[in-house]
mmCIF file of C-alpha atoms in Angstrom:
data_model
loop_
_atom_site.group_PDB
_atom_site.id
_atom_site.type_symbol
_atom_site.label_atom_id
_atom_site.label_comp_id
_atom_site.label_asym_id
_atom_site.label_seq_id
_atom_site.Cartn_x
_atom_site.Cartn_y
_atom_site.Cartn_z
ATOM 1 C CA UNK A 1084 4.326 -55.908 15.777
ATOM 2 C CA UNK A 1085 4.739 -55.205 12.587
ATOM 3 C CA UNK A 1086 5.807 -51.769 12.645
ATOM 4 C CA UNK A 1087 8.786 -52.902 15.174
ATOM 5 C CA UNK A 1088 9.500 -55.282 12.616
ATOM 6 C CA UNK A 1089 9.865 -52.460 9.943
ATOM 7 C CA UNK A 1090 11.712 -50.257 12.356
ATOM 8 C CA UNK A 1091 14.654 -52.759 13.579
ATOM 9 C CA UNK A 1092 15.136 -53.913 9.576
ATOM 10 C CA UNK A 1093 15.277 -50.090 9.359
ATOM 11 C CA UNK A 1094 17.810 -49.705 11.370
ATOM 12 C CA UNK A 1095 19.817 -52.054 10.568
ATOM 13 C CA UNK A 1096 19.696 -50.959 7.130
ATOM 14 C CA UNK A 1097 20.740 -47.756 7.776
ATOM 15 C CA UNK A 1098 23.651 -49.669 9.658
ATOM 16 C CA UNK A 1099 24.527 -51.900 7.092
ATOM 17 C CA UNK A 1100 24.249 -48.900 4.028
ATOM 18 C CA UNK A 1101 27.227 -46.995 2.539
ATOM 19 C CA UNK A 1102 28.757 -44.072 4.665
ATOM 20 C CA UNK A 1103 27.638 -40.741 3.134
ATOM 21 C CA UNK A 1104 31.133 -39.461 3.357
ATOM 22 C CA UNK A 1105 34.566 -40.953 4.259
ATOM 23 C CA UNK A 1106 35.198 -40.616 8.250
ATOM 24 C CA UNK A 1107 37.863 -38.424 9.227
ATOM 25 C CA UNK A 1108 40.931 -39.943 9.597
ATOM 26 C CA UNK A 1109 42.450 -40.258 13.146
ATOM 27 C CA UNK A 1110 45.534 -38.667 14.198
ATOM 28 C CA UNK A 1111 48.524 -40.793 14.344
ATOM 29 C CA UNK A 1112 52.314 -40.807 13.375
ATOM 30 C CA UNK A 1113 53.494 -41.013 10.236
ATOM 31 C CA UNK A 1114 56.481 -42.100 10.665
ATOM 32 C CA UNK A 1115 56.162 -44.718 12.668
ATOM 33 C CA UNK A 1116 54.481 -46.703 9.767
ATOM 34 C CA UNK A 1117 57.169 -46.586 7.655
ATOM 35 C CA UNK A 1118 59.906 -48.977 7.011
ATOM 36 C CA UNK A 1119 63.429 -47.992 8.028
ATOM 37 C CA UNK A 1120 64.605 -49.960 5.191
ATOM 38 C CA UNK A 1121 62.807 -48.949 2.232
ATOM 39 C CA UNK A 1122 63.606 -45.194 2.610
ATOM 40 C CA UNK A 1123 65.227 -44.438 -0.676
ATOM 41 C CA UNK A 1124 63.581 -46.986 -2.394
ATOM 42 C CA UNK A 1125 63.941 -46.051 -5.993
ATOM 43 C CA UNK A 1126 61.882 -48.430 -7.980
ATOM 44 C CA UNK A 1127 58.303 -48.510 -6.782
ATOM 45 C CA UNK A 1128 56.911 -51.354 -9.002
ATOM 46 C CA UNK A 1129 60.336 -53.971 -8.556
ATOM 47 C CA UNK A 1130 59.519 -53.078 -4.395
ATOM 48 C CA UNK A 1131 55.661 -53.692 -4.604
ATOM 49 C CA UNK A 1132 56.291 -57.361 -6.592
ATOM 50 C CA UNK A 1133 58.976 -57.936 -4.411
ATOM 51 C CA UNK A 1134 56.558 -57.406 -1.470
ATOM 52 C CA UNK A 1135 53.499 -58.892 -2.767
ATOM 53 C CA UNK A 1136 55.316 -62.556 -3.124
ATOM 54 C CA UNK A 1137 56.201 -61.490 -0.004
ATOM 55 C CA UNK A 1138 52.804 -61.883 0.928
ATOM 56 C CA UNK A 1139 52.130 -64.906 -1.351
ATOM 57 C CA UNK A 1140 50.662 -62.590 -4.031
ATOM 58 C CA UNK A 1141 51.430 -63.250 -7.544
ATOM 59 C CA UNK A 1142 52.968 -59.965 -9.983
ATOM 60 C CA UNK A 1143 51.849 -60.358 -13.250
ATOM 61 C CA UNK A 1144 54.064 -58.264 -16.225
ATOM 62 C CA UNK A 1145 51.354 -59.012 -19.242
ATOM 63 C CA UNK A 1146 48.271 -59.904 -20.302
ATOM 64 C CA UNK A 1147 50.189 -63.390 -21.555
ATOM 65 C CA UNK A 1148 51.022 -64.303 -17.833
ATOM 66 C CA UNK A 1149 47.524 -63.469 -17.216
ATOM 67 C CA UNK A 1150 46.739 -66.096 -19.737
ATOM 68 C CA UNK A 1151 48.981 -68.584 -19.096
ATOM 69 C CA UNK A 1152 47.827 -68.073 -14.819
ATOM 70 C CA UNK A 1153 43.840 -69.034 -16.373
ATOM 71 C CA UNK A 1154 45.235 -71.892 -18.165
ATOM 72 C CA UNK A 1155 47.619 -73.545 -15.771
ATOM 73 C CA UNK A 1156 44.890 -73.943 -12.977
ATOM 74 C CA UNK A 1157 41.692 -74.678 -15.421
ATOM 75 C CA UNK A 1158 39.862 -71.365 -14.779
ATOM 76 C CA UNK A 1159 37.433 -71.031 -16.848
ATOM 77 C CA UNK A 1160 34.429 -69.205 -15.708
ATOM 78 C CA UNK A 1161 34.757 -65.976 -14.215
ATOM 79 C CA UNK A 1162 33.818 -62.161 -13.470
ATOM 80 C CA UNK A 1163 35.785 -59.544 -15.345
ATOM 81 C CA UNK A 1164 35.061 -55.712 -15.183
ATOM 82 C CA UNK A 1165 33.517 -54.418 -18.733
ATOM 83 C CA UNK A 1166 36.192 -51.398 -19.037
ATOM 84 C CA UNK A 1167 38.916 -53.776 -19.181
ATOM 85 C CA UNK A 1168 37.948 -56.241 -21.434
ATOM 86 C CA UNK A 1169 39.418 -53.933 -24.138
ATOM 87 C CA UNK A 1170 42.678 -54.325 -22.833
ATOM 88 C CA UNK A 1171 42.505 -58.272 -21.535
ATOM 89 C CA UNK A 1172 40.565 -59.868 -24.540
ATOM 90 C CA UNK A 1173 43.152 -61.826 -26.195
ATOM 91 C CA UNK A 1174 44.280 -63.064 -22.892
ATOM 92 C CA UNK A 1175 40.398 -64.304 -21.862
ATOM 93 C CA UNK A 1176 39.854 -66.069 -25.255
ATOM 94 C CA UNK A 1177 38.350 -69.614 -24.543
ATOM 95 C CA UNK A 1178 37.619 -68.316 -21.180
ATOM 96 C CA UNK A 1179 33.590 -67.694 -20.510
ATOM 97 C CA UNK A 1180 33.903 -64.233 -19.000
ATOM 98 C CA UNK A 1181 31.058 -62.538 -17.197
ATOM 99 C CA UNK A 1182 30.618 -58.821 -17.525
ATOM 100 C CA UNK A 1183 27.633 -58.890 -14.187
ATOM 101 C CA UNK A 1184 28.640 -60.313 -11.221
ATOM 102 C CA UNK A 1185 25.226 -63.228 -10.303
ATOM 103 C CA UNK A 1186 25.424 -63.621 -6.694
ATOM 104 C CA UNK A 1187 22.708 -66.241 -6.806
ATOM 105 C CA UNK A 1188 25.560 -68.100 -8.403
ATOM 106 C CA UNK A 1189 28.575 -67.077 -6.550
ATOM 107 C CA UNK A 1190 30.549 -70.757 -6.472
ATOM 108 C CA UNK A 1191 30.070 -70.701 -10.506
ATOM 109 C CA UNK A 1192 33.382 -68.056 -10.506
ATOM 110 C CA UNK A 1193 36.527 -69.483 -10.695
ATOM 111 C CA UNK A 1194 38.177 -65.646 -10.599
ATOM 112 C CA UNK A 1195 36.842 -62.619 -10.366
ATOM 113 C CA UNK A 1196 39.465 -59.552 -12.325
ATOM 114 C CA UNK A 1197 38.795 -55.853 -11.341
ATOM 115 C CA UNK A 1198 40.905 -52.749 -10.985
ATOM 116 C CA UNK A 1199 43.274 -51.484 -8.173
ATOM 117 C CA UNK A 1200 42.948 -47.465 -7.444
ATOM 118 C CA UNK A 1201 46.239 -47.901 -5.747
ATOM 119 C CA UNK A 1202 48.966 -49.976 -4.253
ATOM 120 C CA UNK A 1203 51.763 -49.825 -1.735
ATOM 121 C CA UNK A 1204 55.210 -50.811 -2.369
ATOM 122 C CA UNK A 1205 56.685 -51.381 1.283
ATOM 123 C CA UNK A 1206 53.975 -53.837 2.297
ATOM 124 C CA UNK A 1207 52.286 -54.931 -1.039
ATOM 125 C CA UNK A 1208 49.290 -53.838 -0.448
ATOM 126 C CA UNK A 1209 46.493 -53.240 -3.148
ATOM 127 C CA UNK A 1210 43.537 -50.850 -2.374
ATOM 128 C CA UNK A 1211 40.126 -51.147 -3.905
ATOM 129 C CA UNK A 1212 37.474 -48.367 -3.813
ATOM 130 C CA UNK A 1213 33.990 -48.491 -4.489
ATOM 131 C CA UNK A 1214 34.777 -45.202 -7.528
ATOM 132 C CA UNK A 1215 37.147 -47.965 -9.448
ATOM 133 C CA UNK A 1216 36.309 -51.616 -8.120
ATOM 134 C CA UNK A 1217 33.184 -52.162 -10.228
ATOM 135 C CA UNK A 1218 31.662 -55.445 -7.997
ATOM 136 C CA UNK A 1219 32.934 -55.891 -4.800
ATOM 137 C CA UNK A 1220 31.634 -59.068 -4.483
ATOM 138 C CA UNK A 1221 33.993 -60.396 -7.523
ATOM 139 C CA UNK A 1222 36.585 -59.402 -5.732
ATOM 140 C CA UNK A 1223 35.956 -61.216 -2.645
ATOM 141 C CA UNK A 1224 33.999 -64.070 -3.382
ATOM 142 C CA UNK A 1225 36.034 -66.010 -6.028
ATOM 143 C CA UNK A 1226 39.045 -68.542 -5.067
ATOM 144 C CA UNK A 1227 41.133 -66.284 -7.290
ATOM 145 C CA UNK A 1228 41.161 -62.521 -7.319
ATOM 146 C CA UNK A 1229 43.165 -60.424 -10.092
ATOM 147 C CA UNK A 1230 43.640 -56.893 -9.823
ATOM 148 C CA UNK A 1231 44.462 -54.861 -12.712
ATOM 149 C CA UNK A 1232 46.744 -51.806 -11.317
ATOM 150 C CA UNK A 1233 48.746 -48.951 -13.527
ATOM 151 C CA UNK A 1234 52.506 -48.814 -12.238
ATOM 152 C CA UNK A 1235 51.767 -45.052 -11.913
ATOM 153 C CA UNK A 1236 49.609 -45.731 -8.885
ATOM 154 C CA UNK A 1237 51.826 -47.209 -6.956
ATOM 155 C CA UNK A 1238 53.067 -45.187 -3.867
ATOM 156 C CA UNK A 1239 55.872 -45.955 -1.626
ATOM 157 C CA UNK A 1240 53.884 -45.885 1.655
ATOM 158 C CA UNK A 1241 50.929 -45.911 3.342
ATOM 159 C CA UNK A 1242 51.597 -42.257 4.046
ATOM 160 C CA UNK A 1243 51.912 -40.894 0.726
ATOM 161 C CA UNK A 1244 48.781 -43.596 -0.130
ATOM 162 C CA UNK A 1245 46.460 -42.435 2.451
ATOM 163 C CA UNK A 1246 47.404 -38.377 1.136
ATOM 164 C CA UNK A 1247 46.645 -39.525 -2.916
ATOM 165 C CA UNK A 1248 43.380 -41.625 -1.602
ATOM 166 C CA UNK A 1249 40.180 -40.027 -3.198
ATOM 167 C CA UNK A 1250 37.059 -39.313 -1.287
ATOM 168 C CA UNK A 1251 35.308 -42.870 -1.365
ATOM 169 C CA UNK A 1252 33.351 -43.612 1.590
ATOM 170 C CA UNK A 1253 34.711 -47.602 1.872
ATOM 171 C CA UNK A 1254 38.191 -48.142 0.663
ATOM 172 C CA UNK A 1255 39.563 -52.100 0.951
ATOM 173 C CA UNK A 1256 43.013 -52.747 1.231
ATOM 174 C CA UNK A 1257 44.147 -55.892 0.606
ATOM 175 C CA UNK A 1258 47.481 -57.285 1.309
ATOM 176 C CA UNK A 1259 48.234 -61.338 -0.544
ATOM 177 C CA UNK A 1260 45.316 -63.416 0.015
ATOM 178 C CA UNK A 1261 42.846 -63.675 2.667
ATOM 179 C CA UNK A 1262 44.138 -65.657 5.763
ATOM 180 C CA UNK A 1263 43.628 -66.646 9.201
ATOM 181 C CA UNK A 1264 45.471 -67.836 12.110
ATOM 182 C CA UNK A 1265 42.767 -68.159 14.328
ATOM 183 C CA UNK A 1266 42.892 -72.026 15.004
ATOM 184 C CA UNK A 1267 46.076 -72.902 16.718
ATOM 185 C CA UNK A 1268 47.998 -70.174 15.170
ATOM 186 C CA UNK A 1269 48.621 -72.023 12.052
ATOM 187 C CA UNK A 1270 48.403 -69.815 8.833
ATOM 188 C CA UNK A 1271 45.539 -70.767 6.632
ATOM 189 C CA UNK A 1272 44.757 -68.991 3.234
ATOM 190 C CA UNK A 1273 41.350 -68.341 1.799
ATOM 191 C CA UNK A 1274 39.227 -69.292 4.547
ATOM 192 C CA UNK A 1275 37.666 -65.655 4.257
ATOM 193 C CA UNK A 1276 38.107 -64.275 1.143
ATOM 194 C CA UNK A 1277 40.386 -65.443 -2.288
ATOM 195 C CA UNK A 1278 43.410 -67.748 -1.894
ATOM 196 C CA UNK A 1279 45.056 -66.555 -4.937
ATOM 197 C CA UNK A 1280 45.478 -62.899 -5.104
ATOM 198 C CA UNK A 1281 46.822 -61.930 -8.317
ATOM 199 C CA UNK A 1282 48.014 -58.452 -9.471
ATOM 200 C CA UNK A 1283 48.218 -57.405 -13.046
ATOM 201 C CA UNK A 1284 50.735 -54.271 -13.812
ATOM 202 C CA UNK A 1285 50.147 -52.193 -17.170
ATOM 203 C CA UNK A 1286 51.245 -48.801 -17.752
#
């Protein structure tokens, strides 16, 4: 008994554990995944904030909006990654940061800030990967999730994305906050994942 006990949790370990290598990608059109409409699109970072409220993201230009965002809805506990408190610590001052992300204590985050490897300007889409997202749990458990993401990363498409992607086995993309229209096809945000998605652009 209790080596078939040992084997099933084996297995579905070995289910459940991180691919050794990405999976090939499938073959599919390219074109038909872009937008007629943003061909030409000459400002990648005014398209991508444009798109994100789109999605009922927030842009933020500076580390003061980032501040004033904390303040104006009380959060005050939270998950930040270490190699950006350098460049947020003014804005988190009076705000009790965490550097390690508890999960024994997952409803004590009010927001949870890690970095973007990349975003898409036609649909507003941010993409996480496990080389620069350094808890994926703070950036899906919290009510509020901020991504910190260079302007430099952002790509006009999901084709040129999917060409600049690095090798990561699991890559997220997220697009505004996590929503459902399961129950009577009425929109509902945050049932899975944050209702605030956040995006912080530095240079």
């Amino acid at each position: 008994m209790s080596n078939d006990r040992e084997a099933i949790l084996g297995r579905v370990r070995a289910a459940l554990a991180p691919l050794p290598q990405r999976a090939a990608l499938p073959d599919w059109e390219r074109e038909l995944v872009r937008m007629r409409q943003m061909q030409g699109a000459s400002d990648l970072t005014a398209t991508f904030c444009a798109r994100l409220k789109g999605v009922n993201g927030t842009p933020l230009q500076s580390a003061a909006e980032l501040a004033d965002l904390l303040a104006k809805n009380q959060w005050t506990r939270g998950y930040c990654d270490p190699a950006l408190l350098p460049l947020l610590g003014a804005a988190l001052a009076g705000v009790q940061v965490e550097t390690t992300f508890d999960r024994t204590r997952v409803d004590d985050y009010a927001f949870g800030i890690t970095r973007a490897s990349a975003a898409i300007a036609e649909t507003g889409t941010v993409v996480l990967t496990d080389g620069d997202t350094s808890s994926r749990l703070a950036a899906l458990a919290p009510w509020a999730h901020i991504v910190v993401l260079k302007r430099m990363d952002i790509f006009p498409d999901i084709p040129a994305a999917l060409a600049a992607l690095p090798a990561d086995p699991n890559i997220i993309w997220v697009t505004g906050p996590s929503k459902t229209a399961d129950v009577e096809g009425i929109l509902i945000e945050g049932v899975h994942g944050p209702g605030v998605q956040a995006v912080l652009l530095v240079d």
